[in-house]
Amino acid sequence: MDTPQQLIEQLHAEGYVKAYEWESAFGEVDPDHAHVFETKMIVLTGEMGVTFDGQTHALKSGDELVLPANTTHSAKSGNAGCHYVVGEKAV
């Protein structure tokens, strides 16, 4: 797997103006919210469940998820927390 810096550079090349590394602790919950920008997540280690449109998407190391702008979603980190890279793209 690429390093976090390589993934951030990849996100920039894909048009994500803001890209950064993030970590969430074991069981951390991010309640329902939405962003005005498209969001792409790439999981480095750990696990996270992201729920939107009535379905929970279980993400693990190497998985990617793109959320369209204004998509209401929530997230919960798995037992080992989650370390991931995030990209934000204006629409």
Tab-separated table of N, CA and C in Angstrom:
chain	number	residue	atom	x	y	z
A	1	MET	N	0.844	-1.191	0.000
A	1	MET	CA	0.000	0.000	0.000
A	1	MET	C	0.882	1.245	0.000
A	2	ASP	N	0.401	2.273	-0.651
A	2	ASP	CA	1.126	3.538	-0.704
A	2	ASP	C	1.202	4.178	0.685
A	3	THR	N	2.163	5.075	0.853
A	3	THR	CA	2.284	5.807	2.109
A	3	THR	C	1.185	6.873	2.173
A	4	PRO	N	0.897	7.387	3.368
A	4	PRO	CA	-0.097	8.458	3.464
A	4	PRO	C	0.240	9.641	2.554
A	5	GLN	N	1.514	10.031	2.496
A	5	GLN	CA	1.903	11.167	1.658
A	5	GLN	C	1.646	10.878	0.180
A	6	GLN	N	1.930	9.659	-0.266
A	6	GLN	CA	1.667	9.291	-1.664
A	6	GLN	C	0.166	9.344	-1.963
A	7	LEU	N	-0.647	8.889	-1.011
A	7	LEU	CA	-2.099	8.928	-1.210
A	7	LEU	C	-2.623	10.361	-1.244
A	8	ILE	N	-2.045	11.215	-0.414
A	8	ILE	CA	-2.430	12.631	-0.423
A	8	ILE	C	-2.079	13.248	-1.777
A	9	GLU	N	-0.894	12.935	-2.298
A	9	GLU	CA	-0.504	13.436	-3.615
A	9	GLU	C	-1.439	12.901	-4.701
A	10	GLN	N	-1.836	11.635	-4.579
A	10	GLN	CA	-2.788	11.038	-5.527
A	10	GLN	C	-4.125	11.778	-5.488
A	11	LEU	N	-4.597	12.083	-4.282
A	11	LEU	CA	-5.864	12.813	-4.149
A	11	LEU	C	-5.766	14.197	-4.783
A	12	HIS	N	-4.652	14.887	-4.562
A	12	HIS	CA	-4.457	16.197	-5.195
A	12	HIS	C	-4.499	16.061	-6.715
A	13	ALA	N	-3.862	15.024	-7.246
A	13	ALA	CA	-3.847	14.794	-8.696
A	13	ALA	C	-5.257	14.506	-9.229
A	14	GLU	N	-6.129	13.965	-8.375
A	14	GLU	CA	-7.509	13.678	-8.762
A	14	GLU	C	-8.427	14.893	-8.597
A	15	GLY	N	-7.854	16.028	-8.182
A	15	GLY	CA	-8.645	17.252	-8.063
A	15	GLY	C	-9.165	17.561	-6.672
A	16	TYR	N	-8.745	16.770	-5.676
A	16	TYR	CA	-9.146	17.053	-4.294
A	16	TYR	C	-8.221	18.147	-3.772
A	17	VAL	N	-8.788	19.340	-3.559
A	17	VAL	CA	-7.961	20.489	-3.179
A	17	VAL	C	-7.410	20.376	-1.771
A	18	LYS	N	-8.177	19.778	-0.902
A	18	LYS	CA	-7.714	19.573	0.470
A	18	LYS	C	-7.593	18.068	0.687
A	19	ALA	N	-6.454	17.622	1.194
A	19	ALA	CA	-6.233	16.208	1.483
A	19	ALA	C	-5.371	16.119	2.737
A	20	TYR	N	-5.723	15.202	3.623
A	20	TYR	CA	-5.026	15.107	4.900
A	20	TYR	C	-5.190	13.713	5.507
A	21	GLU	N	-4.357	13.434	6.477
A	21	GLU	CA	-4.374	12.177	7.216
A	21	GLU	C	-5.218	12.371	8.471
A	22	TRP	N	-5.972	11.340	8.879
A	22	TRP	CA	-6.838	11.456	10.055
A	22	TRP	C	-6.866	10.138	10.795
A	23	GLU	N	-7.063	10.205	12.095
A	23	GLU	CA	-7.209	9.007	12.916
A	23	GLU	C	-8.399	9.173	13.827
A	24	SER	N	-9.153	8.096	14.002
A	24	SER	CA	-10.236	8.101	14.973
A	24	SER	C	-10.025	6.926	15.921
A	25	ALA	N	-10.360	7.151	17.172
A	25	ALA	CA	-10.111	6.165	18.222
A	25	ALA	C	-11.148	5.037	18.194
A	26	PHE	N	-10.845	3.980	18.905
A	26	PHE	CA	-11.727	2.835	19.049
A	26	PHE	C	-13.153	3.278	19.377
A	27	GLY	N	-14.103	2.839	18.579
A	27	GLY	CA	-15.514	3.094	18.846
A	27	GLY	C	-15.967	4.532	18.691
A	28	GLU	N	-15.096	5.404	18.208
A	28	GLU	CA	-15.468	6.812	18.052
A	28	GLU	C	-16.622	6.936	17.056
A	29	VAL	N	-17.615	7.747	17.428
A	29	VAL	CA	-18.800	7.920	16.588
A	29	VAL	C	-18.868	9.355	16.083
A	30	ASP	N	-19.101	9.489	14.803
A	30	ASP	CA	-19.321	10.790	14.182
A	30	ASP	C	-20.787	10.774	13.734
A	31	PRO	N	-21.676	11.472	14.454
A	31	PRO	CA	-23.111	11.392	14.144
A	31	PRO	C	-23.458	11.985	12.779
A	32	ASP	N	-24.711	11.807	12.380
A	32	ASP	CA	-25.177	12.293	11.074
A	32	ASP	C	-24.727	13.729	10.802
A	33	HIS	N	-24.164	13.906	9.610
A	33	HIS	CA	-23.740	15.227	9.146
A	33	HIS	C	-23.548	15.144	7.637
A	34	ALA	N	-23.311	16.266	7.001
A	34	ALA	CA	-23.056	16.318	5.554
A	34	ALA	C	-21.997	17.377	5.297
A	35	HIS	N	-21.331	17.259	4.153
A	35	HIS	CA	-20.316	18.231	3.728
A	35	HIS	C	-20.785	18.868	2.420
A	36	VAL	N	-20.393	20.107	2.180
A	36	VAL	CA	-20.761	20.787	0.936
A	36	VAL	C	-19.811	20.422	-0.202
A	37	PHE	N	-18.862	19.533	0.079
A	37	PHE	CA	-17.889	19.105	-0.910
A	37	PHE	C	-17.926	17.583	-1.037
A	38	GLU	N	-17.434	17.057	-2.155
A	38	GLU	CA	-17.268	15.610	-2.313
A	38	GLU	C	-16.130	15.161	-1.403
A	39	THR	N	-16.294	14.033	-0.763
A	39	THR	CA	-15.288	13.503	0.148
A	39	THR	C	-14.852	12.116	-0.293
A	40	LYS	N	-13.550	11.883	-0.302
A	40	LYS	CA	-13.020	10.542	-0.590
A	40	LYS	C	-12.177	10.103	0.590
A	41	MET	N	-12.439	8.896	1.077
A	41	MET	CA	-11.688	8.319	2.188
A	41	MET	C	-10.918	7.101	1.686
A	42	ILE	N	-9.676	6.969	2.124
A	42	ILE	CA	-8.874	5.781	1.838
A	42	ILE	C	-8.366	5.267	3.183
A	43	VAL	N	-8.785	4.062	3.560
A	43	VAL	CA	-8.427	3.505	4.865
A	43	VAL	C	-7.019	2.914	4.809
A	44	LEU	N	-6.186	3.330	5.759
A	44	LEU	CA	-4.816	2.828	5.869
A	44	LEU	C	-4.778	1.615	6.796
A	45	THR	N	-5.290	1.781	8.000
A	45	THR	CA	-5.345	0.686	8.971
A	45	THR	C	-6.628	0.798	9.776
A	46	GLY	N	-7.023	-0.313	10.371
A	46	GLY	CA	-8.219	-0.326	11.191
A	46	GLY	C	-9.470	-0.515	10.357
A	47	GLU	N	-10.597	-0.180	10.968
A	47	GLU	CA	-11.893	-0.350	10.322
A	47	GLU	C	-12.817	0.806	10.676
A	48	MET	N	-13.774	1.042	9.774
A	48	MET	CA	-14.778	2.075	10.012
A	48	MET	C	-16.056	1.696	9.283
A	49	GLY	N	-17.179	1.917	9.927
A	49	GLY	CA	-18.473	1.747	9.277
A	49	GLY	C	-19.017	3.121	8.936
A	50	VAL	N	-19.346	3.338	7.674
A	50	VAL	CA	-19.919	4.610	7.235
A	50	VAL	C	-21.332	4.320	6.748
A	51	THR	N	-22.305	5.021	7.337
A	51	THR	CA	-23.708	4.780	7.015
A	51	THR	C	-24.283	5.964	6.256
A	52	PHE	N	-24.885	5.662	5.095
A	52	PHE	CA	-25.608	6.665	4.324
A	52	PHE	C	-26.609	5.945	3.435
A	53	ASP	N	-27.658	6.638	3.058
A	53	ASP	CA	-28.713	6.059	2.221
A	53	ASP	C	-29.238	4.744	2.790
A	54	GLY	N	-29.280	4.642	4.124
A	54	GLY	CA	-29.854	3.471	4.770
A	54	GLY	C	-28.961	2.245	4.800
A	55	GLN	N	-27.718	2.353	4.354
A	55	GLN	CA	-26.805	1.203	4.350
A	55	GLN	C	-25.498	1.553	5.048
A	56	THR	N	-24.956	0.566	5.768
A	56	THR	CA	-23.655	0.736	6.391
A	56	THR	C	-22.604	0.042	5.534
A	57	HIS	N	-21.563	0.785	5.227
A	57	HIS	CA	-20.472	0.291	4.401
A	57	HIS	C	-19.278	0.038	5.330
A	58	ALA	N	-18.874	-1.237	5.449
A	58	ALA	CA	-17.763	-1.615	6.321
A	58	ALA	C	-16.457	-1.450	5.555
A	59	LEU	N	-15.630	-0.527	6.014
A	59	LEU	CA	-14.355	-0.238	5.354
A	59	LEU	C	-13.209	-0.786	6.182
A	60	LYS	N	-12.215	-1.346	5.490
A	60	LYS	CA	-11.011	-1.856	6.146
A	60	LYS	C	-9.795	-1.394	5.349
A	61	SER	N	-8.637	-1.755	5.808
A	61	SER	CA	-7.387	-1.337	5.176
A	61	SER	C	-7.420	-1.537	3.661
A	62	GLY	N	-7.113	-0.462	2.930
A	62	GLY	CA	-7.082	-0.501	1.467
A	62	GLY	C	-8.384	-0.100	0.798
A	63	ASP	N	-9.475	-0.037	1.557
A	63	ASP	CA	-10.766	0.333	0.968
A	63	ASP	C	-10.863	1.838	0.741
A	64	GLU	N	-11.628	2.203	-0.279
A	64	GLU	CA	-11.890	3.611	-0.603
A	64	GLU	C	-13.390	3.832	-0.649
A	65	LEU	N	-13.801	5.040	-0.311
A	65	LEU	CA	-15.216	5.401	-0.377
A	65	LEU	C	-15.314	6.852	-0.814
A	66	VAL	N	-16.189	7.110	-1.782
A	66	VAL	CA	-16.448	8.478	-2.220
A	66	VAL	C	-17.870	8.826	-1.819
A	67	LEU	N	-18.015	9.937	-1.093
A	67	LEU	CA	-19.327	10.445	-0.700
A	67	LEU	C	-19.606	11.711	-1.503
A	68	PRO	N	-20.690	11.717	-2.272
A	68	PRO	CA	-21.040	12.941	-2.994
A	68	PRO	C	-21.321	14.088	-2.027
A	69	ALA	N	-21.152	15.294	-2.489
A	69	ALA	CA	-21.447	16.475	-1.672
A	69	ALA	C	-22.882	16.406	-1.157
A	70	ASN	N	-23.086	16.922	0.041
A	70	ASN	CA	-24.401	17.027	0.680
A	70	ASN	C	-25.047	15.681	0.996
A	71	THR	N	-24.250	14.613	1.088
A	71	THR	CA	-24.760	13.296	1.480
A	71	THR	C	-24.728	13.186	3.000
A	72	THR	N	-25.882	13.056	3.618
A	72	THR	CA	-25.934	12.879	5.068
A	72	THR	C	-25.390	11.492	5.391
A	73	HIS	N	-24.446	11.447	6.328
A	73	HIS	CA	-23.811	10.190	6.699
A	73	HIS	C	-23.332	10.242	8.145
A	74	SER	N	-23.052	9.060	8.693
A	74	SER	CA	-22.444	8.942	10.015
A	74	SER	C	-21.315	7.926	9.903
A	75	ALA	N	-20.472	7.880	10.916
A	75	ALA	CA	-19.340	6.946	10.887
A	75	ALA	C	-19.054	6.449	12.290
A	76	LYS	N	-18.569	5.212	12.362
A	76	LYS	CA	-18.144	4.633	13.640
A	76	LYS	C	-16.886	3.817	13.408
A	77	SER	N	-15.859	4.110	14.204
A	77	SER	CA	-14.594	3.388	14.102
A	77	SER	C	-14.728	1.993	14.694
A	78	GLY	N	-13.928	1.074	14.159
A	78	GLY	CA	-13.934	-0.301	14.641
A	78	GLY	C	-13.125	-0.473	15.911
A	79	ASN	N	-12.914	-1.736	16.289
A	79	ASN	CA	-12.237	-2.079	17.549
A	79	ASN	C	-10.822	-1.547	17.653
A	80	ALA	N	-10.139	-1.397	16.539
A	80	ALA	CA	-8.756	-0.897	16.562
A	80	ALA	C	-8.680	0.570	16.152
A	81	GLY	N	-9.832	1.241	16.066
A	81	GLY	CA	-9.835	2.606	15.566
A	81	GLY	C	-9.669	2.591	14.057
A	82	CYS	N	-9.379	3.742	13.486
A	82	CYS	CA	-9.216	3.825	12.037
A	82	CYS	C	-8.248	4.953	11.693
A	83	HIS	N	-7.288	4.641	10.835
A	83	HIS	CA	-6.313	5.601	10.343
A	83	HIS	C	-6.559	5.709	8.840
A	84	TYR	N	-6.838	6.911	8.348
A	84	TYR	CA	-7.214	7.057	6.949
A	84	TYR	C	-6.792	8.404	6.384
A	85	VAL	N	-6.878	8.502	5.067
A	85	VAL	CA	-6.585	9.741	4.357
A	85	VAL	C	-7.912	10.233	3.780
A	86	VAL	N	-8.113	11.547	3.829
A	86	VAL	CA	-9.349	12.165	3.364
A	86	VAL	C	-9.019	13.203	2.294
A	87	GLY	N	-9.843	13.220	1.245
A	87	GLY	CA	-9.740	14.260	0.239
A	87	GLY	C	-11.061	14.995	0.146
A	88	GLU	N	-10.998	16.314	-0.075
A	88	GLU	CA	-12.186	17.150	-0.201
A	88	GLU	C	-12.122	17.886	-1.528
A	89	LYS	N	-13.200	17.743	-2.324
A	89	LYS	CA	-13.247	18.343	-3.662
A	89	LYS	C	-14.496	19.214	-3.782
A	90	ALA	N	-14.300	20.457	-4.198
A	90	ALA	CA	-15.429	21.352	-4.417
A	90	ALA	C	-16.264	20.850	-5.589
A	91	VAL	N	-17.554	21.100	-5.515
A	91	VAL	CA	-18.441	20.681	-6.607
A	91	VAL	C	-19.039	21.887	-7.299
